[in-house]
Short mmCIF file of C-alpha atoms in Angstrom, two decimals:
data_model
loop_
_atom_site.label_atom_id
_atom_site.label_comp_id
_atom_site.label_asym_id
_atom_site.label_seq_id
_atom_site.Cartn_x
_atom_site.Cartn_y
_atom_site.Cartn_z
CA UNK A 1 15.80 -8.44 -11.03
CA UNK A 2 17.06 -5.61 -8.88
CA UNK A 3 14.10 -2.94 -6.90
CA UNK A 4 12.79 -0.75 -9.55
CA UNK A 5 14.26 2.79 -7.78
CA UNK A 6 10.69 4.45 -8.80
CA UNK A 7 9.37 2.41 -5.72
CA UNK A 8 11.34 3.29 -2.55
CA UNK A 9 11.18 7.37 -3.74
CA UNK A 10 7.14 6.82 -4.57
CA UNK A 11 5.98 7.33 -0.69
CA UNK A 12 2.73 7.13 -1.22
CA UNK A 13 0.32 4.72 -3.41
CA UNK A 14 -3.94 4.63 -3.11
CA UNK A 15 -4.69 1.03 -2.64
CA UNK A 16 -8.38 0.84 -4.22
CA UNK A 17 -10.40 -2.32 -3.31
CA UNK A 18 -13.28 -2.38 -5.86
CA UNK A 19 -16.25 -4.52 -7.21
CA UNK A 20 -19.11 -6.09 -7.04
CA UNK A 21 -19.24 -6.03 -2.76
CA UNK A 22 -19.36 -2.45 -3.42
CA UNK A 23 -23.00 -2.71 -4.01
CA UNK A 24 -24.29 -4.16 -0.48
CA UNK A 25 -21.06 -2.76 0.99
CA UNK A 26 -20.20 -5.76 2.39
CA UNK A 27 -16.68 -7.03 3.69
CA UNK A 28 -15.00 -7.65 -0.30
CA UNK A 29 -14.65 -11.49 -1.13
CA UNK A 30 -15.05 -12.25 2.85
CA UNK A 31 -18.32 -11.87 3.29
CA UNK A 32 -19.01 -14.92 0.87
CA UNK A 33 -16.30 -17.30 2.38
CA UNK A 34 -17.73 -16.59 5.55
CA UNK A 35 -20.97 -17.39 4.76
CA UNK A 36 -22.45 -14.00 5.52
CA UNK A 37 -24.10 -13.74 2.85
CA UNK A 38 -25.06 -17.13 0.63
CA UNK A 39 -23.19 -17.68 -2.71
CA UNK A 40 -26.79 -16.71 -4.12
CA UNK A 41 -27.06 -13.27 -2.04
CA UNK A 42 -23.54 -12.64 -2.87
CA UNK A 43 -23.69 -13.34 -6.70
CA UNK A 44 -26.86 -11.09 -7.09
CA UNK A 45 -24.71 -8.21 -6.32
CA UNK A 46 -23.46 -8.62 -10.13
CA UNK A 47 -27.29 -7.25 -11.18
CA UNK A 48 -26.48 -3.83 -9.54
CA UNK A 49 -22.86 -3.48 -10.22
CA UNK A 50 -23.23 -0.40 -12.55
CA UNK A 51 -19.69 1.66 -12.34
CA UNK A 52 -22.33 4.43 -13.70
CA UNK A 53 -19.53 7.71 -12.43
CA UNK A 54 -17.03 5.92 -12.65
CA UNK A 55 -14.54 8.60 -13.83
CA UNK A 56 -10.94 7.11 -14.03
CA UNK A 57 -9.31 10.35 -15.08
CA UNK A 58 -11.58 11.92 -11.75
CA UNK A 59 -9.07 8.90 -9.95
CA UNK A 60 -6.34 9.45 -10.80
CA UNK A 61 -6.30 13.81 -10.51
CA UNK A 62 -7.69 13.09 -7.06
CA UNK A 63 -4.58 10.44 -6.19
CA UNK A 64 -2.20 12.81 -8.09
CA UNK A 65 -3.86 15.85 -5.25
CA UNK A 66 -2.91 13.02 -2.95
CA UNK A 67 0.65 13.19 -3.30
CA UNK A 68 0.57 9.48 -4.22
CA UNK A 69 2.99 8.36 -7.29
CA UNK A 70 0.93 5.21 -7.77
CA UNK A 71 -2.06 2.88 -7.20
CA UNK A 72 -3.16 -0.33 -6.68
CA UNK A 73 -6.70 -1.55 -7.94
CA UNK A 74 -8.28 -4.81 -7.10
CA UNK A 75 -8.36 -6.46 -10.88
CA UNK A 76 -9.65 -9.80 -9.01
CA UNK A 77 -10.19 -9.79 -5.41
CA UNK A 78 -10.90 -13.89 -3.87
CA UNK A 79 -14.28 -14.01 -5.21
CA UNK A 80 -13.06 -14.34 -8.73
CA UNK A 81 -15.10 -11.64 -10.33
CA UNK A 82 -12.88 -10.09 -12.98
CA UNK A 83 -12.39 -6.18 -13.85
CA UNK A 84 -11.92 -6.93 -17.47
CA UNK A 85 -12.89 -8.76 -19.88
CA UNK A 86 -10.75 -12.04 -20.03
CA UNK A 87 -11.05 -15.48 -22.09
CA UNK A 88 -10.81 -16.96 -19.03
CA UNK A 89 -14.12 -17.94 -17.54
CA UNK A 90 -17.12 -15.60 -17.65
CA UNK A 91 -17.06 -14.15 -14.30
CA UNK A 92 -16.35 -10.54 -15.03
CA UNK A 93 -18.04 -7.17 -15.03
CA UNK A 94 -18.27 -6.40 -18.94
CA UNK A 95 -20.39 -9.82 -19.42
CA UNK A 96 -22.16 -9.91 -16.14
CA UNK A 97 -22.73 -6.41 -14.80
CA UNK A 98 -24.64 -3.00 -15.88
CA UNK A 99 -21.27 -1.94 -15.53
CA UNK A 100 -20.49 -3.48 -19.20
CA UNK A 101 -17.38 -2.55 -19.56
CA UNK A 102 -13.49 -2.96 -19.01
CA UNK A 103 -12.34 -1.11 -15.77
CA UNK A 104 -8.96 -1.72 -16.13
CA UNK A 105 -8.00 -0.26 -19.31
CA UNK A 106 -9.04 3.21 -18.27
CA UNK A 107 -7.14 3.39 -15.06
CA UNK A 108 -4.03 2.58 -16.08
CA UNK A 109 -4.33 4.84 -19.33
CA UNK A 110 -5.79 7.93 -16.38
CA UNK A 111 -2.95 7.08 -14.01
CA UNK A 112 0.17 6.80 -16.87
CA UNK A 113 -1.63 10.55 -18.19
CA UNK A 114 -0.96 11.86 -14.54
CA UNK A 115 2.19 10.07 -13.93
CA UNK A 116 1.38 7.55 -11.93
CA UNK A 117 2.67 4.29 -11.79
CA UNK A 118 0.29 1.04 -12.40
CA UNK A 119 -0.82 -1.07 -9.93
CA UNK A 120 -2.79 -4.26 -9.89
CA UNK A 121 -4.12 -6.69 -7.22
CA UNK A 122 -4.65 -9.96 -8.46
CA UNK A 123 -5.44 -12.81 -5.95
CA UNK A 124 -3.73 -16.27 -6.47
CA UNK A 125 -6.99 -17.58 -4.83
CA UNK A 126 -10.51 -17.69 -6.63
CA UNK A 127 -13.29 -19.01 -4.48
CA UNK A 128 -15.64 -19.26 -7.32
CA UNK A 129 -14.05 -21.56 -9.65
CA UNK A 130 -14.95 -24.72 -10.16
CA UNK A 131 -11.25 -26.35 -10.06
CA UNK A 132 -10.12 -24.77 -7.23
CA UNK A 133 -11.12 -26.30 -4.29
CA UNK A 134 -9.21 -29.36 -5.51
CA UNK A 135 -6.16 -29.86 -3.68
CA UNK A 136 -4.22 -29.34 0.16
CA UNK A 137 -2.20 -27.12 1.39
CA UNK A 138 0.79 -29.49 2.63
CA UNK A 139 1.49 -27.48 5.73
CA UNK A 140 -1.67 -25.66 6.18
CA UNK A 141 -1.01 -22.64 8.80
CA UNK A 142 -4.60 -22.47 10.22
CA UNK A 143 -7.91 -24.54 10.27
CA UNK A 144 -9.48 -22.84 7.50
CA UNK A 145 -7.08 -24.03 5.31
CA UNK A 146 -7.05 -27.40 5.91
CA UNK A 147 -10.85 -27.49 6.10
CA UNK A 148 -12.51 -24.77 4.36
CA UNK A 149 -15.18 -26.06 1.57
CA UNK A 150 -13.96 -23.43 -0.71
CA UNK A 151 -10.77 -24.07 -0.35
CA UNK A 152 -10.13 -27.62 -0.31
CA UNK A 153 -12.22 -30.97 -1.74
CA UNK A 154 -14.93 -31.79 0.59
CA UNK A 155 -14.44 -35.40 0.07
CA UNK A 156 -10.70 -34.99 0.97
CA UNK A 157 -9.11 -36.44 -2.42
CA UNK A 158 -7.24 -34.43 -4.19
CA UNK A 159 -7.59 -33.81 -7.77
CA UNK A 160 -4.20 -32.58 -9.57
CA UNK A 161 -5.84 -32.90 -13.20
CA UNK A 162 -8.20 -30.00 -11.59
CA UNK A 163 -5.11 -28.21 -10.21
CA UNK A 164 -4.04 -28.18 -13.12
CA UNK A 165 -6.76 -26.29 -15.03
CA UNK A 166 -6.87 -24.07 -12.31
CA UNK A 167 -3.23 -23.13 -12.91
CA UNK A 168 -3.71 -22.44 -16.25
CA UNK A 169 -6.68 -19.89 -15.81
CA UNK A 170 -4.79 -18.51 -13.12
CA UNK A 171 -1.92 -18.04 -15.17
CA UNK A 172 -3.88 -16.98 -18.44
CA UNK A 173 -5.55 -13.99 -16.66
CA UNK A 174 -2.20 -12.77 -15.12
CA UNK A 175 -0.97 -12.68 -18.42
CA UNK A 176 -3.62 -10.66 -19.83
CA UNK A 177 -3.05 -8.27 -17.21
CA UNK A 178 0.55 -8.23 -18.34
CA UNK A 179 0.19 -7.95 -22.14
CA UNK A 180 -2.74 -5.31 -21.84
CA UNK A 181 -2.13 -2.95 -19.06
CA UNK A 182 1.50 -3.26 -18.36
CA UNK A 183 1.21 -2.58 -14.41
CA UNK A 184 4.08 -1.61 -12.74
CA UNK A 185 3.35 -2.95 -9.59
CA UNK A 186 1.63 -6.71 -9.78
CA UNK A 187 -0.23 -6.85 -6.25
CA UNK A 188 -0.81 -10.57 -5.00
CA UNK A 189 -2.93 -11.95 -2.64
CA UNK A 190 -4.29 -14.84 -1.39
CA UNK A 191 -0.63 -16.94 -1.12
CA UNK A 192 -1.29 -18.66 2.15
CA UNK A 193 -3.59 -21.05 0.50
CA UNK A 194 -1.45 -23.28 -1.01
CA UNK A 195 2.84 -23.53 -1.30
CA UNK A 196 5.06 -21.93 -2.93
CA UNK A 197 5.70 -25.25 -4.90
CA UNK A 198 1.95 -25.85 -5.89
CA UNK A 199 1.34 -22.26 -6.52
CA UNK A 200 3.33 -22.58 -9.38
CA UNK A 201 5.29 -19.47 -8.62
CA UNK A 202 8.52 -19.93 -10.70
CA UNK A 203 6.84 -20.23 -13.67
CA UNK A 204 4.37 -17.63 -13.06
CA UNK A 205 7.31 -15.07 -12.22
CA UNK A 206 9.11 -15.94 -15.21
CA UNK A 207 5.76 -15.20 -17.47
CA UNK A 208 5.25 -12.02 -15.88
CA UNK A 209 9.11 -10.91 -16.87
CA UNK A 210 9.01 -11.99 -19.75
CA UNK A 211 6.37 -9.89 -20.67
CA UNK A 212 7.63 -7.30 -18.49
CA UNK A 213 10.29 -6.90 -17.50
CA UNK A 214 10.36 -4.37 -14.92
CA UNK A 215 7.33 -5.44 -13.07
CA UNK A 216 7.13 -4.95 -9.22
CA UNK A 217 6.44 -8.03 -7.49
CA UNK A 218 4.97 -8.06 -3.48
CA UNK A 219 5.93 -10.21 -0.66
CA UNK A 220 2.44 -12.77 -1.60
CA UNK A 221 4.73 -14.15 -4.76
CA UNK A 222 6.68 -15.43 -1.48
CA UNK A 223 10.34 -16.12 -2.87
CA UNK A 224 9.50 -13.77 -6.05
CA UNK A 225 8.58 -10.78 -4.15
CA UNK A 226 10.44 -7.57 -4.21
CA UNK A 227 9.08 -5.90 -1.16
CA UNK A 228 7.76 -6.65 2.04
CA UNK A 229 4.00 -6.09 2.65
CA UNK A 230 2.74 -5.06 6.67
CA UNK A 231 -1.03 -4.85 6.53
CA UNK A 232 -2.68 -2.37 9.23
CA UNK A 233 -0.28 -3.12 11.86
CA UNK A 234 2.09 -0.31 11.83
CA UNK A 235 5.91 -2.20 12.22
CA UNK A 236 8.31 -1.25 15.34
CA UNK A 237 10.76 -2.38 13.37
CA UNK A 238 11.51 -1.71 9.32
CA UNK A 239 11.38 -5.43 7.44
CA UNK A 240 14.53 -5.51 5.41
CA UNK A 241 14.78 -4.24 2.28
CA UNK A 242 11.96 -2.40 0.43
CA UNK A 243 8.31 -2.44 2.34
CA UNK A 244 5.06 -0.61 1.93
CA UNK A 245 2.46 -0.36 4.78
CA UNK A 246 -0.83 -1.03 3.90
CA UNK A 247 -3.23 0.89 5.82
CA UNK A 248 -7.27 2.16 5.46
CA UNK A 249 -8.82 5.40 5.99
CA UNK A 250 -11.28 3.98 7.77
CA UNK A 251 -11.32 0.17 8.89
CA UNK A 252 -12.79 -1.46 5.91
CA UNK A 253 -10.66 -1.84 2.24
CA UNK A 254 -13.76 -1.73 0.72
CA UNK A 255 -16.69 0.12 0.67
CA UNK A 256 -19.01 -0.10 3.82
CA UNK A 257 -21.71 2.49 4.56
CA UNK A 258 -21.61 1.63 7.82
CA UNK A 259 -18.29 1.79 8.55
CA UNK A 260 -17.40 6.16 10.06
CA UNK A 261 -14.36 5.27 11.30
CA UNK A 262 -12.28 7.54 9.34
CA UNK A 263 -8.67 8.57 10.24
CA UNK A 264 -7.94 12.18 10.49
CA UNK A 265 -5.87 13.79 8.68
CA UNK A 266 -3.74 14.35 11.49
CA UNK A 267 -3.34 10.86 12.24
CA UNK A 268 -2.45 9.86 8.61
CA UNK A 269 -0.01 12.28 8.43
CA UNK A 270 1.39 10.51 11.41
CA UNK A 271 1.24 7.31 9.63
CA UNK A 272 2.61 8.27 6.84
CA UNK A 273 5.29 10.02 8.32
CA UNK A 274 6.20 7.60 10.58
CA UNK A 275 6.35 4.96 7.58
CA UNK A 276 8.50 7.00 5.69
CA UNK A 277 11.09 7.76 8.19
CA UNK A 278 11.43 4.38 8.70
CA UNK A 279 12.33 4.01 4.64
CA UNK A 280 8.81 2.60 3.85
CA UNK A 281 6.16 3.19 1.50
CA UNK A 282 2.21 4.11 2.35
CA UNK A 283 -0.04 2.34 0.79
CA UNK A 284 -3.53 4.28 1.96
CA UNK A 285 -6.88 2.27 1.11
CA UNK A 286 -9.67 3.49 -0.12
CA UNK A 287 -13.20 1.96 -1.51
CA UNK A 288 -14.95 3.35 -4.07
CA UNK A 289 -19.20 2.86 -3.90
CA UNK A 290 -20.95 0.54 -6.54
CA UNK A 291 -21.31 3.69 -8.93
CA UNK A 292 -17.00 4.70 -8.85
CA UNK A 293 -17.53 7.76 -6.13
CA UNK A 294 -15.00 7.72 -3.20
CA UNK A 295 -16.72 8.96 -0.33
CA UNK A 296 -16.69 13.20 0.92
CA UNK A 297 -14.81 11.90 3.91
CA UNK A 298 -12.05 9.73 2.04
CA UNK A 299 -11.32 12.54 -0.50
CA UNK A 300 -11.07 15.34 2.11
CA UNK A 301 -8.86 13.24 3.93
CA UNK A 302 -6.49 12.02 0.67
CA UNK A 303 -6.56 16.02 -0.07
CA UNK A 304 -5.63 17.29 3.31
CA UNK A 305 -2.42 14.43 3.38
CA UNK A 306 -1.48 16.26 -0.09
CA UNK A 307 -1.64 19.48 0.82
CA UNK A 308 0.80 18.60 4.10
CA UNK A 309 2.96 16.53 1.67
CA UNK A 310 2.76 19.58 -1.01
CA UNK A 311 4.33 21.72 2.09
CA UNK A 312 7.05 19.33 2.98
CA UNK A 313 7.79 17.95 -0.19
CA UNK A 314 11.44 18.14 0.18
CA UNK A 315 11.09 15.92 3.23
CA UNK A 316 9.07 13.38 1.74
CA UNK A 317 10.49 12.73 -1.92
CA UNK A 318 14.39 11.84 -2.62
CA UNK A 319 14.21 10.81 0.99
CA UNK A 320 15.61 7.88 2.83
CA UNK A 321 15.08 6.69 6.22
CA UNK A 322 15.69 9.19 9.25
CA UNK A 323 17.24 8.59 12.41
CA UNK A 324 16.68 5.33 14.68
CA UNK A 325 14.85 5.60 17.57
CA UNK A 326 16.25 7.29 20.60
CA UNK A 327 17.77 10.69 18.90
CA UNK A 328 14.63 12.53 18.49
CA UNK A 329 10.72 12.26 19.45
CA UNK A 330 9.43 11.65 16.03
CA UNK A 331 10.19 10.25 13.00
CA UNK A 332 12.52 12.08 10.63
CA UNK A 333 14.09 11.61 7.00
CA UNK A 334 17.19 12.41 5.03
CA UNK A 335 18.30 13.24 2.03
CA UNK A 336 19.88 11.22 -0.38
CA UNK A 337 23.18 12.89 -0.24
CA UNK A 338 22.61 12.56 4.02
CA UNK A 339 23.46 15.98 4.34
CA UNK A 340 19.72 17.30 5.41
CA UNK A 341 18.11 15.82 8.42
CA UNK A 342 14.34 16.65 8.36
CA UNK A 343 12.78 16.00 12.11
CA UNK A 344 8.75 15.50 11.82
CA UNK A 345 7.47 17.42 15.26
CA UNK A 346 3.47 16.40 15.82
CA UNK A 347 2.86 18.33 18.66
CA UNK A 348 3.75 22.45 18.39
CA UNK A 349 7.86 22.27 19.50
CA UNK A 350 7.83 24.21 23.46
CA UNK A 351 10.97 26.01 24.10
CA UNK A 352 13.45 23.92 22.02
CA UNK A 353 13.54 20.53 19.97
CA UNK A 354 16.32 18.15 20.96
CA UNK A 355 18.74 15.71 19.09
CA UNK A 356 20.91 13.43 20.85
CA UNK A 357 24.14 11.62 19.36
CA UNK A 358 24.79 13.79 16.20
CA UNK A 359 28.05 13.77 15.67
CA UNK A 360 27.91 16.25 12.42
CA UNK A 361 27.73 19.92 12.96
CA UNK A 362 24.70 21.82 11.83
CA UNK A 363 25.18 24.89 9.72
CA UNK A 364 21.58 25.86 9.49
CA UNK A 365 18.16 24.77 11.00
CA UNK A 366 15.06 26.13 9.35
CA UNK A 367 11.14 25.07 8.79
CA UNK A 368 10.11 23.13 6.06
CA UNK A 369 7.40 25.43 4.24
CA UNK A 370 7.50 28.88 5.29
CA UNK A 371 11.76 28.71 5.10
CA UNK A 372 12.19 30.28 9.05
CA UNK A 373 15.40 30.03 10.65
CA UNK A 374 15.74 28.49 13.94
CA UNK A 375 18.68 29.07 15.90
CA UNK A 376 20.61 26.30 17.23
CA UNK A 377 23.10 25.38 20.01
CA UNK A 378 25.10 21.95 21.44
CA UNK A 379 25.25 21.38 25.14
CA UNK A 380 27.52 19.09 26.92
CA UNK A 381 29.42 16.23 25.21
CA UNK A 382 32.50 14.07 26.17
CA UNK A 383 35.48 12.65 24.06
CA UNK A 384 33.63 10.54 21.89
CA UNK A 385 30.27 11.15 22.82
CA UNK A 386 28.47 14.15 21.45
CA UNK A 387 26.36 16.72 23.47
CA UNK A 388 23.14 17.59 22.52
CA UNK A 389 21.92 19.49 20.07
CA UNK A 390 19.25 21.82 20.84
CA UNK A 391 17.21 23.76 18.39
CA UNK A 392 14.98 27.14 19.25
CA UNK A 393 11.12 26.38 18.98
CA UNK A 394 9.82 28.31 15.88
CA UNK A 395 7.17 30.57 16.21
CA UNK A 396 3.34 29.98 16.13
CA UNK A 397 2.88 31.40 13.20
CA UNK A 398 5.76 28.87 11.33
CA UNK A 399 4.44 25.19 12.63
CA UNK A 400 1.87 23.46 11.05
CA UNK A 401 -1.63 22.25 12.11
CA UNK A 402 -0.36 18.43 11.63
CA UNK A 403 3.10 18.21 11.75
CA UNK A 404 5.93 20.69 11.74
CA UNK A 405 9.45 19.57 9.65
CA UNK A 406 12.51 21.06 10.91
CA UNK A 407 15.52 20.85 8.39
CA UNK A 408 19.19 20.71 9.53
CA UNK A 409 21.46 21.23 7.15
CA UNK A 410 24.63 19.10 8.11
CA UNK A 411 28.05 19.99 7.03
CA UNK A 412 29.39 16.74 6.03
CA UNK A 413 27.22 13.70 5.79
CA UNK A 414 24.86 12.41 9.13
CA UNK A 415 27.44 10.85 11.81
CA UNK A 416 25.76 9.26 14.50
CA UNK A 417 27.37 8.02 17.79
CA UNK A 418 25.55 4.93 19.23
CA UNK A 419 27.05 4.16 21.87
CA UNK A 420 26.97 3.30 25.42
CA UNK A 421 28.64 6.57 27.01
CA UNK A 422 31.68 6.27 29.39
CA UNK A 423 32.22 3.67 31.30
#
């Protein structure tokens, strides 16, 4: 299936990691596998899983504020407690929780109200069920998997009758979240257990297609994905094709009291920024507490990146990647018909801002959001190498507090020389 085109104009998605490890604030799923907390300790957390403000429509205004165009929620993290209610198994919040209800359906109803597009995590793994830990990965790529209890058969034989069932509750649950909520974005997780081959991932690709046929697919489907998926490591270099970084606020995906390191806004505007320039998506992670509240500091921060995307929205949406590295000290975008350059300055411009290797003349510089002109002028240059363009600081009063967007309005489409100069 070819990229849905909603995806590489989106930007911006809220990656929500939620459920029942919300309640001690623990790290998600990770906490049980690495024996942090017992399966006991861990599995009481269902007793005070209550979802009691959990306001989906309260979501998906404050993602919408955001700037976001969709969202990812954690329908079932590793630890194999479901969001919904499914026929598979009884592990979920509507039959084991105070919560005691479907968290799924209201989302995605919020979000599609808002205009949002649907996202779902789902994690191939499930360290609670009792047919998973039942066969080996054939090239395991670290210890854990080759070893771990809860991933593989403690004796060491494997069981493919097991594998089997585990396949088909795997598969049944994907398919309810296909038939009910109709994501647009299926989220996997947990691929590195097992190959591509035992996964099962043909078939499983072909179910969700079937069902829907413009479904989204991430990198952790492996030869199914659509869309490369960086996790908290910001990438040097773009991975080919479409990509999404996902990042935190803070440094936990979850909720963790304990946890203050919070990004400013400055620096995810900086993130985000530097994503998009390079043609990628932000995926910014947040975790609600046990009751559905995000946290004062998460939903100042997800306002203040809206209000700087609200100001530069021409710069962020109906945008493609900017210029490589080396023409200008920041990241940059440009517009579909590559006749607008927009150059992201973090730091107040002094004196003048400074483009190298533009081969296109500029008509007209002027800053994103209050609509100043700048005035403009090209130094130097040699047969086929171009001087450099340099570009009047605005005034005080015209940059922003995070990031200031100049926009140069090309005549003809962007030319760039990339060469080595004269010999």
């Amino acid at each position: 299936m070819p990229m849905q085109p909603w995806f590489r104009d989106a930007k911006l998605g809220i990656f929500v990691h939620y459920g029942i490890y919300s309640v001690e604030g623990v790290p998600e799923s990770w906490s049980l596998y690495s024996g942090t907390l017992s399966r006991e300790a861990y599995m009481a957390q269902l007793d005070r899983f209550t979802a009691a403000a959990y306001d989906p429509k309260a979501w998906a205004d404050l993602f919408a504020r955001a700037g976001a165009r969709y969202a990812v929620l954690t329908a079932r993290h590793h630890d194999g407690v479901a969001l919904w209610d499914t026929a598979y198994g009884d592990l979920d919040v509507v039959r084991r929780t105070p919560a005691g209800r479907d968290l799924l359906g209201g989302y995605a109803e919020a979000l599609r109200a808002r205009g949002l597009r649907v996202g779902l995590y789902y994690s191939h793994s499930d360290w609670s069920h009792p047919d998973y830990a039942s066969v080996v990965h054939p090239e395991p790529p670290n210890g854990d998997v080759a070893t771990h209890p809860l991933v593989v058969p403690q004796d060491g034989v494997e069981d493919p009758g097991a594998w089997a069932r585990y396949l088909a509750y795997r598969d049944g649950q994907v398919g309810e979240l296909v038939d009910r909520y109709r994501p647009d974005v299926l989220w996997f997780d947990g691929e590195w257990e097992r190959s591509e081959e035992q996964w099962g991932l043909p078939a499983l690709a072909a179910r969700i297609l079937a069902g829907r046929p413009d479904t989204v697919l991430n990198a952790r489907m492996l030869s199914h994905g659509d869309y490369a998926t960086p996790e908290q490591g910001v990438p040097l270099l773009p991975p080919d094709g479409p990509w999404e970084l996902c990042l935190t606020v803070n440094d936990s995906w979850g909720f963790q009291g304990g946890d203050h390191r919070h990004k400013s806004v400055h620096q995810l505007v900086r993130h985000f920024t530097e994503t998009i320039g390079m043609g990628g998506n932000l995926l910014l992670g947040v975790g609600p507490r046990e009751d559905g509240t995000f946290l004062p500091e998460h939903v100042e921060r997800l306002e203040g990146l809206g209000a700087w995307i609200t100001r530069h929205a021409e710069a962020v949406y109906g945008t493609g990647a900017g210029l490589p590295a080396g023409h200008h000290y920041g990241p940059s975008t440009l517009s579909a018909d590559r006749r607008t350059l927009h150059l992201v300055c973090f730091d107040p411009p002094r004196e003048a801002v400074s483009v190298r290797g533009l081969r296109t003349a500029v008509k007209r510089v002027r800053v994103v959001g209050t609509g100043a002109e700048a005035a403009h002028r090209v130094t130097g240059g040699l047969h086929d190498v171009p001087g450099v363009l340099w570009i009047d600081a605005p005034s005080a009063a015209d940059t922003d507090p995070h990031a200031t967007v100049l926009a140069l309005e090309l005549d003809g489409e962007l030319d760039l020389y990339r060469g080595t100069g004269r010999g």
